[in-house]
GROMACS .gro file of C-alpha atoms in nm:
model
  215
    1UNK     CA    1  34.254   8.733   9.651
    2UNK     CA    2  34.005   8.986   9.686
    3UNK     CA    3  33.872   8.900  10.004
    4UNK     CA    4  34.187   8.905  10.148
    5UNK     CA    5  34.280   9.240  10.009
    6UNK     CA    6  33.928   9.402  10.162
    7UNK     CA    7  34.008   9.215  10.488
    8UNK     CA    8  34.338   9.388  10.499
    9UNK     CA    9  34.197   9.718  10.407
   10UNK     CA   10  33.925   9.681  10.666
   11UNK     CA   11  34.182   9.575  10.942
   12UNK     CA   12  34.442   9.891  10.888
   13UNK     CA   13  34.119  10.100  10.898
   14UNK     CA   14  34.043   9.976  11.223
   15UNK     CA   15  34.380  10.006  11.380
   16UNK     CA   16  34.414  10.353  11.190
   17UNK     CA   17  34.075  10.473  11.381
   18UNK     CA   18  34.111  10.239  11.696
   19UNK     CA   19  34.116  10.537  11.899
   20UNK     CA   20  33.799  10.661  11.816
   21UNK     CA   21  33.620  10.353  11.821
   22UNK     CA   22  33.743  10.280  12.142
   23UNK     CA   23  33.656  10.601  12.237
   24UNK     CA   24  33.252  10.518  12.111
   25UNK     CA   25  33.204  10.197  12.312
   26UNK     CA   26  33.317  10.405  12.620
   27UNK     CA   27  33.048  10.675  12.593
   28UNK     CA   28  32.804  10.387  12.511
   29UNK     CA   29  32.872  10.193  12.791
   30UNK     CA   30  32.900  10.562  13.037
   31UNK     CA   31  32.563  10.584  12.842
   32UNK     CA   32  32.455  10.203  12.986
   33UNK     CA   33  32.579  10.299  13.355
   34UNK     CA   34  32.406  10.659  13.376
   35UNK     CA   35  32.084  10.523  13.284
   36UNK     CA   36  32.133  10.253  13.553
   37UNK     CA   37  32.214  10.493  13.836
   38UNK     CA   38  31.932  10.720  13.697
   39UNK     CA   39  31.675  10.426  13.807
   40UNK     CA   40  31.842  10.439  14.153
   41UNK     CA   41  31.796  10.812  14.188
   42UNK     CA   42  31.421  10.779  14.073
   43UNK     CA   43  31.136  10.825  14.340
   44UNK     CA   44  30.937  10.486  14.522
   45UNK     CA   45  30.560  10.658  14.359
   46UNK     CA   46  30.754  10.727  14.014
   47UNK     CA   47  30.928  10.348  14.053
   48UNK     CA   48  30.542  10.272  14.105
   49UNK     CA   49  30.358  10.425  13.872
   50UNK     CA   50  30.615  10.296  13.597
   51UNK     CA   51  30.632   9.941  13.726
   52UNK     CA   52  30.214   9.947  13.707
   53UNK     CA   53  30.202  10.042  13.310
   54UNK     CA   54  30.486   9.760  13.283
   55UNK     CA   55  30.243   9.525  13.469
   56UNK     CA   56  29.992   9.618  13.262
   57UNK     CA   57  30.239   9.552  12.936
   58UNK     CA   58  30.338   9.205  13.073
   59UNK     CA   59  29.965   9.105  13.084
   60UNK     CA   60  29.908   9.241  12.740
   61UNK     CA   61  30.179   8.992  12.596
   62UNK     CA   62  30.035   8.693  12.827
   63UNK     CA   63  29.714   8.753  12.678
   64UNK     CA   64  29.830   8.825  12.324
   65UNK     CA   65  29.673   9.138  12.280
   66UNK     CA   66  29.935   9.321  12.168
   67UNK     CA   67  30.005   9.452  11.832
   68UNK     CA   68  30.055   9.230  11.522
   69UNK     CA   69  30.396   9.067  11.411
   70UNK     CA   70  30.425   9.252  11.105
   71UNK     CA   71  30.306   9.578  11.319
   72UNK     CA   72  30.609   9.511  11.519
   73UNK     CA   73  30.840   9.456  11.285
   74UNK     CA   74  30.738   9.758  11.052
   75UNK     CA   75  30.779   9.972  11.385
   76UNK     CA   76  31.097   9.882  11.526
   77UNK     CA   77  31.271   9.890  11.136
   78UNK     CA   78  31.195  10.204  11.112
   79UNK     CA   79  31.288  10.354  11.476
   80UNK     CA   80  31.593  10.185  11.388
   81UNK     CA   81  31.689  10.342  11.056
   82UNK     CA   82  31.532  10.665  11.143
   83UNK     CA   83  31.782  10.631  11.434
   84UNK     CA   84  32.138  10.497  11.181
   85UNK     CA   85  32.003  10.757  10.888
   86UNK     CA   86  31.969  11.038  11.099
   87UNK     CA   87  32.361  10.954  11.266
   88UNK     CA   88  32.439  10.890  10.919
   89UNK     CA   89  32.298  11.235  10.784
   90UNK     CA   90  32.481  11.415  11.031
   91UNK     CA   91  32.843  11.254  10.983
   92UNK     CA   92  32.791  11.456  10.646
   93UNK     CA   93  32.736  11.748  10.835
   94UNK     CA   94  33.038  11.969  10.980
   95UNK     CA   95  32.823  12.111  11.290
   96UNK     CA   96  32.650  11.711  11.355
   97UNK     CA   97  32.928  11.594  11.536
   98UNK     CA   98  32.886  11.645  11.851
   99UNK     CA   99  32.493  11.500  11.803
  100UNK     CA  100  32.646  11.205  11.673
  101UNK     CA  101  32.801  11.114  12.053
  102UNK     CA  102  32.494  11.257  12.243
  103UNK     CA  103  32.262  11.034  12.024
  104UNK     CA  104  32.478  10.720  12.127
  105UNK     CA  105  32.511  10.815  12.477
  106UNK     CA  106  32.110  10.814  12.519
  107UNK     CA  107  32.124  10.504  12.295
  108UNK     CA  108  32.255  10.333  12.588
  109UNK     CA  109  32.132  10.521  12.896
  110UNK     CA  110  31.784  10.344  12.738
  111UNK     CA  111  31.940  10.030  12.737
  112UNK     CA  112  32.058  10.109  13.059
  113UNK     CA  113  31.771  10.246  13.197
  114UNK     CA  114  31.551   9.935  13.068
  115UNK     CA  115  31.746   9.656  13.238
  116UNK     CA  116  31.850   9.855  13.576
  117UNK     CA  117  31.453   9.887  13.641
  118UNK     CA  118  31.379   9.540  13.540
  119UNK     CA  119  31.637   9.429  13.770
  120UNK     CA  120  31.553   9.618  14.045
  121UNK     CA  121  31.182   9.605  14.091
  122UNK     CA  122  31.194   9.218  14.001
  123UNK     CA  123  31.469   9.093  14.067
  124UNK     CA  124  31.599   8.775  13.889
  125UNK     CA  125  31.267   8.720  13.697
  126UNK     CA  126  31.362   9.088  13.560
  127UNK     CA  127  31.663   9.014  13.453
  128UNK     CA  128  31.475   8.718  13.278
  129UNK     CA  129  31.310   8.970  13.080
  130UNK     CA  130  31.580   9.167  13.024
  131UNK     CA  131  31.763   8.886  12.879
  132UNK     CA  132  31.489   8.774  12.634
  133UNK     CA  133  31.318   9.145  12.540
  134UNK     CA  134  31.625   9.350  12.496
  135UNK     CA  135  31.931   9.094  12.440
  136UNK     CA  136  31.811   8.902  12.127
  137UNK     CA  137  31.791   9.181  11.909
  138UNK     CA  138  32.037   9.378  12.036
  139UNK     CA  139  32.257   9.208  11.989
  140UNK     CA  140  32.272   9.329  11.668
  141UNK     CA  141  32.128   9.664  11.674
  142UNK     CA  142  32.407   9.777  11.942
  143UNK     CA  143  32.723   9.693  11.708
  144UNK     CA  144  32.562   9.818  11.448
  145UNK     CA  145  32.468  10.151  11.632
  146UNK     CA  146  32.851  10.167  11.804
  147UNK     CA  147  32.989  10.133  11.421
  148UNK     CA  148  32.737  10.347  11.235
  149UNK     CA  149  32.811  10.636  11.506
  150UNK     CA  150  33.182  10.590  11.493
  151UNK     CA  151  33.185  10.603  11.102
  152UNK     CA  152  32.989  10.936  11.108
  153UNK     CA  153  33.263  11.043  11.381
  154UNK     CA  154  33.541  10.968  11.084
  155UNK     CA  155  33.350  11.102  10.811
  156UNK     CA  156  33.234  11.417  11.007
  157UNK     CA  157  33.629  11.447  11.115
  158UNK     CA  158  33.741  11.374  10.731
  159UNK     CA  159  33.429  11.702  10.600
  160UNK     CA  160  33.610  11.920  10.909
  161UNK     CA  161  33.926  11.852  10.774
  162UNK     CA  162  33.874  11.971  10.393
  163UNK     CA  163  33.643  12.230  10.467
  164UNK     CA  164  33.918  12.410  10.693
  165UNK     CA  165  34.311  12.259  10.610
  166UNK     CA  166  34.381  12.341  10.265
  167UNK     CA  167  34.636  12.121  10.277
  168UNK     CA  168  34.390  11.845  10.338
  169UNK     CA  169  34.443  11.645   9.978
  170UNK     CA  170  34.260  11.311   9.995
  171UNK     CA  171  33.969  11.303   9.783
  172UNK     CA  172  33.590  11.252   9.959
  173UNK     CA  173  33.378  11.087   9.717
  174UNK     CA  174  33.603  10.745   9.766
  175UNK     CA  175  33.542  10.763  10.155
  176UNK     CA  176  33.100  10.911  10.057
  177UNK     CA  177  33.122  10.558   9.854
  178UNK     CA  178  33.202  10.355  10.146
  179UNK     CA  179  32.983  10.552  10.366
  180UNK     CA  180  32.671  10.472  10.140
  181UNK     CA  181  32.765  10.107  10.169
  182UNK     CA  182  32.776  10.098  10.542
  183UNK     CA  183  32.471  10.281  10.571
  184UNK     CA  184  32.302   9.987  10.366
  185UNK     CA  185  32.468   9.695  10.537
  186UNK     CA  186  32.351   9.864  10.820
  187UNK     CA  187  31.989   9.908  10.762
  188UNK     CA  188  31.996   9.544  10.641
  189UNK     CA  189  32.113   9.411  10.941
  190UNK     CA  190  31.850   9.633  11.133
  191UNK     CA  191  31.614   9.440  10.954
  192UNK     CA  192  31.713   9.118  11.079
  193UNK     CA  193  31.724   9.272  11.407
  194UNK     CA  194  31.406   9.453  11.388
  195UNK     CA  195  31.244   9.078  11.291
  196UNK     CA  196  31.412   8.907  11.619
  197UNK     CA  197  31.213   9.169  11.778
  198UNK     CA  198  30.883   9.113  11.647
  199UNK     CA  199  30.856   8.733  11.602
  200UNK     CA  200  31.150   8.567  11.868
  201UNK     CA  201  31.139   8.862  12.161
  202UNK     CA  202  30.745   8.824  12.234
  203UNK     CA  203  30.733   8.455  12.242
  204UNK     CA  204  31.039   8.432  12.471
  205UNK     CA  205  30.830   8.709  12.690
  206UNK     CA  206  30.500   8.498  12.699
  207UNK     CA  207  30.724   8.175  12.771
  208UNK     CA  208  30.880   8.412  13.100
  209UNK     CA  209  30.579   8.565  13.210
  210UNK     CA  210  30.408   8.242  13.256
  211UNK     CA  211  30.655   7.963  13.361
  212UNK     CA  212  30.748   8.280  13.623
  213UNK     CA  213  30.406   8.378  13.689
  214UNK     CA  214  30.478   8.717  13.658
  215UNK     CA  215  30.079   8.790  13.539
   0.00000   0.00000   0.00000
């Protein structure tokens, strides 16, 4: 009975803020296709010099000389929830709003970045390694990052609306609750990601780089 009633509540708070999460994907993915066009606009010696220290990566992994599982893993948690906290920290703030939406957009011009110059200096062997260093882990990390920035969006929108409409009467603390509990479920699932990163995504890379020859 209970799970029902939070799957209810869960569903009319989507459809009640559809319009803003819609709104999130879009600038992620705008974020996706202006780092793509951004590799495009790049010069052939900067294409170069980047594609050399990328060599240089790939032949670190094929050798196994770079840095330790639980190095990894240790690194890209915290990125991560240095990335959700800070997003979270500012849907608490009036002013972090707009911070919020530019964090999200260079979220995914990375993303975007990353795979358009994979893709276009190598090809289909790129998009190889796209597909096993980026995809696996996120994707988790990119839902989670789409939902944790359009939950600061709400709760930034809710802080704007009882700091300035008096006649503004829900109550925040119900609403700072939830928000706490996303923020955990969040970094929780960044773990999970952060550990697809470290001990899946480098052993996929070896198994590319070698049965592609990309050494």
């Amino acid at each position: 009975m209970k799970k029902r009633l939070y799957q209810s509540e869960a569903a009319s708070y989507f459809r009640e803020h559809s319009s803003i999460f819609l709104f999130i994907v879009i600038l992620f993915l705008m974020g996706v296709i202006f780092g793509a066009i951004v590799v495009n606009s790049m010069s052939i010696p900067q294409k170069e010099d980047l594609f050399y220290y990328l060599s240089q990566f790939f032949g670190q992994v094929s050798d196994g000389k770079v840095a330790e599982d639980s190095d990894l893993f240790l690194q890209s948690f915290f990125d991560n929830s240095k990335f959700i906290g800070l997003m979270w920290i500012l849907g608490i703030s009036i002013i972090g709003l707009p911070v919020i939406l530019i964090l999200l957009f260079l979220k995914g011009m990375v993303v975007g970045f990353t795979v358009g110059f994979l893709v276009s200096q190598m090809g289909w062997k790129g998009f190889m390694m796209a597909f096993v260093s980026i995809l696996p882990q996120n994707l988790i990390t990119i839902p989670v990052f789409i939902m944790m920035a359009a939950l600061s969006v709400i709760f930034s929108m809710r802080m704007i609306k009882k700091q300035f409409m008096k006649k503004y009467g829900q109550p925040i603390m119900p609403f700072f609750k939830r928000y706490i509990i996303a923020l955990l479920a969040a970094v929780i699932f960044l773990s999970v990601a952060s550990g697809i990163e470290a001990y899946l995504s480098p052993w996929l890379m070896k198994t590319i780089i070698h049965s592609t020859n990309l050494k």
